[in-house]
């Protein structure tokens, strides 16, 4: 399946090769196996072992959630502001 | 030295009197103390810009100590914007300066007999003060005012509080500036129009020596142990230890945009198409390329160090941050997707002494009224400058979001208790909507930062799109925040405090060792409840009712893309947030303060 993957802040360097997505240099269109979870993708990308903030199509998701074809996944390291 | 004096400055007879801190206020500092003074001494029906209002400035309990991130300072008064009690706190160095001089609170009251006369209050290291006529500073921006005061001080290391032209003009969107570690007037008690209160007193600035050393502790060794424990927790938590120091607050732009809660073009969309231009990542890249200062504490003792400066293409300082709230309000909310443009708007607000959040919302409403195009950054800058010159629509814009919306018949006016909302739409992030609606301060995200559990996964998880659990979440955070504000702790310590038990313990251990009074969890929460109770009773006296604890109707009616969400927390749930007030008031032996 094909998804749009966006990685932000300190995770940007882990973005794989691929055509750019809707967020320019922060995102890529990536091909993935048909059954893969957020956590499995994070492991595949070798993201640091730390808490993450992940959104699938604008909704917060945990590592156990399975990805779907055409979805947009955005992952942030632990950040905050205000 | 102990923080045990009140410095009472009466602008009517230009007297400055040092008084012992009364026993009834001795258990309070910071927000609790500014509240107590306003509660006891300012009738709820006082004219906010008249001689009966008082501007109260109080360091938190940890002012002047080495408590990590303990240097916030509270400004309190009856707000000319909300009509209720106001506490707006800022970073910068003044908390330490006042505390080291033994001043628990500065109370500025009365009004000058000579209309238009301006004064500077100069303090010494012993906490004595005198007023100096300073008409020559009239109309100067915060930067020129601070520079003039620094030049006059020569080699003496001073800290400043300054009031910009907006405050001098008594505009309701005005805030008060505090100088940072480099003496720049870029830390703000921005909200609620307190610059106008300072302006009504004829007070242009306060100058104090930074002072040396910390305050005395009841148990110095125990204090140092607790300080180390607290600092360790702040550094260990990924948000306060890594995220905020590296990227600053503006890293939140992409997070909230991704969540679909980033208010865009006057709260008409939850995502901004030009978000890349104003994101924290972009700001970080620009800062590195231009050699900007990319991380420092806004006050001595800060270990999070999320402050940063923004430079122009030639590497010259333009402004601080811009912080997330300012990048949103002056950026996405106005349809402006260019960081250099946002920085110029931020600079203009800072120099004029305007709350960036109130102004970003006022400009967006102005744009919705068709007076400017969304995205017109040149027009927005010219509009801000018209506030300084007092020309065109400037005086109206400086009166805030609601005034602009009413003047032009705009139906979508994002305010609660007359104060503009912050950078989180309450429809897809309902917990923050509860805080906006019910806060004593008017719409104020910092009053109960539900973004923690709604979006960031800190302190648990509450589904942001549902109403369940939001009232309880907001209530707990509002109580805890009132306590943190009273201790002078930066709100960002909340991230480790919510996740690391030792961080919370360290707060009451530091308080116990510093004061000699045995603090514990219950006492911390009691302080938070008492603080909010004074605020609620005061607002009741000022005429607020449950009807004021509501969001504007359009948040309940208009679906916000991309989630097509509306705000669904019920009125009964909103009314439950302050269910502790009656019992707390009875325990404290207080009731609604008397009218004049």
Short mmCIF file of N, CA and C in Angstrom, two decimals, chain A residues 7 20 40:
data_model
loop_
_atom_site.label_atom_id
_atom_site.label_comp_id
_atom_site.label_asym_id
_atom_site.label_seq_id
_atom_site.Cartn_x
_atom_site.Cartn_y
_atom_site.Cartn_z
N UNK A 7 7.37 13.41 8.90
CA UNK A 7 8.15 13.36 10.14
C UNK A 7 8.61 14.77 10.48
N UNK A 20 7.97 13.63 -2.84
CA UNK A 20 7.47 14.47 -1.76
C UNK A 20 5.95 14.40 -1.63
N UNK A 40 5.32 -0.67 14.01
CA UNK A 40 6.21 -1.44 13.12
C UNK A 40 6.90 -0.53 12.10
#
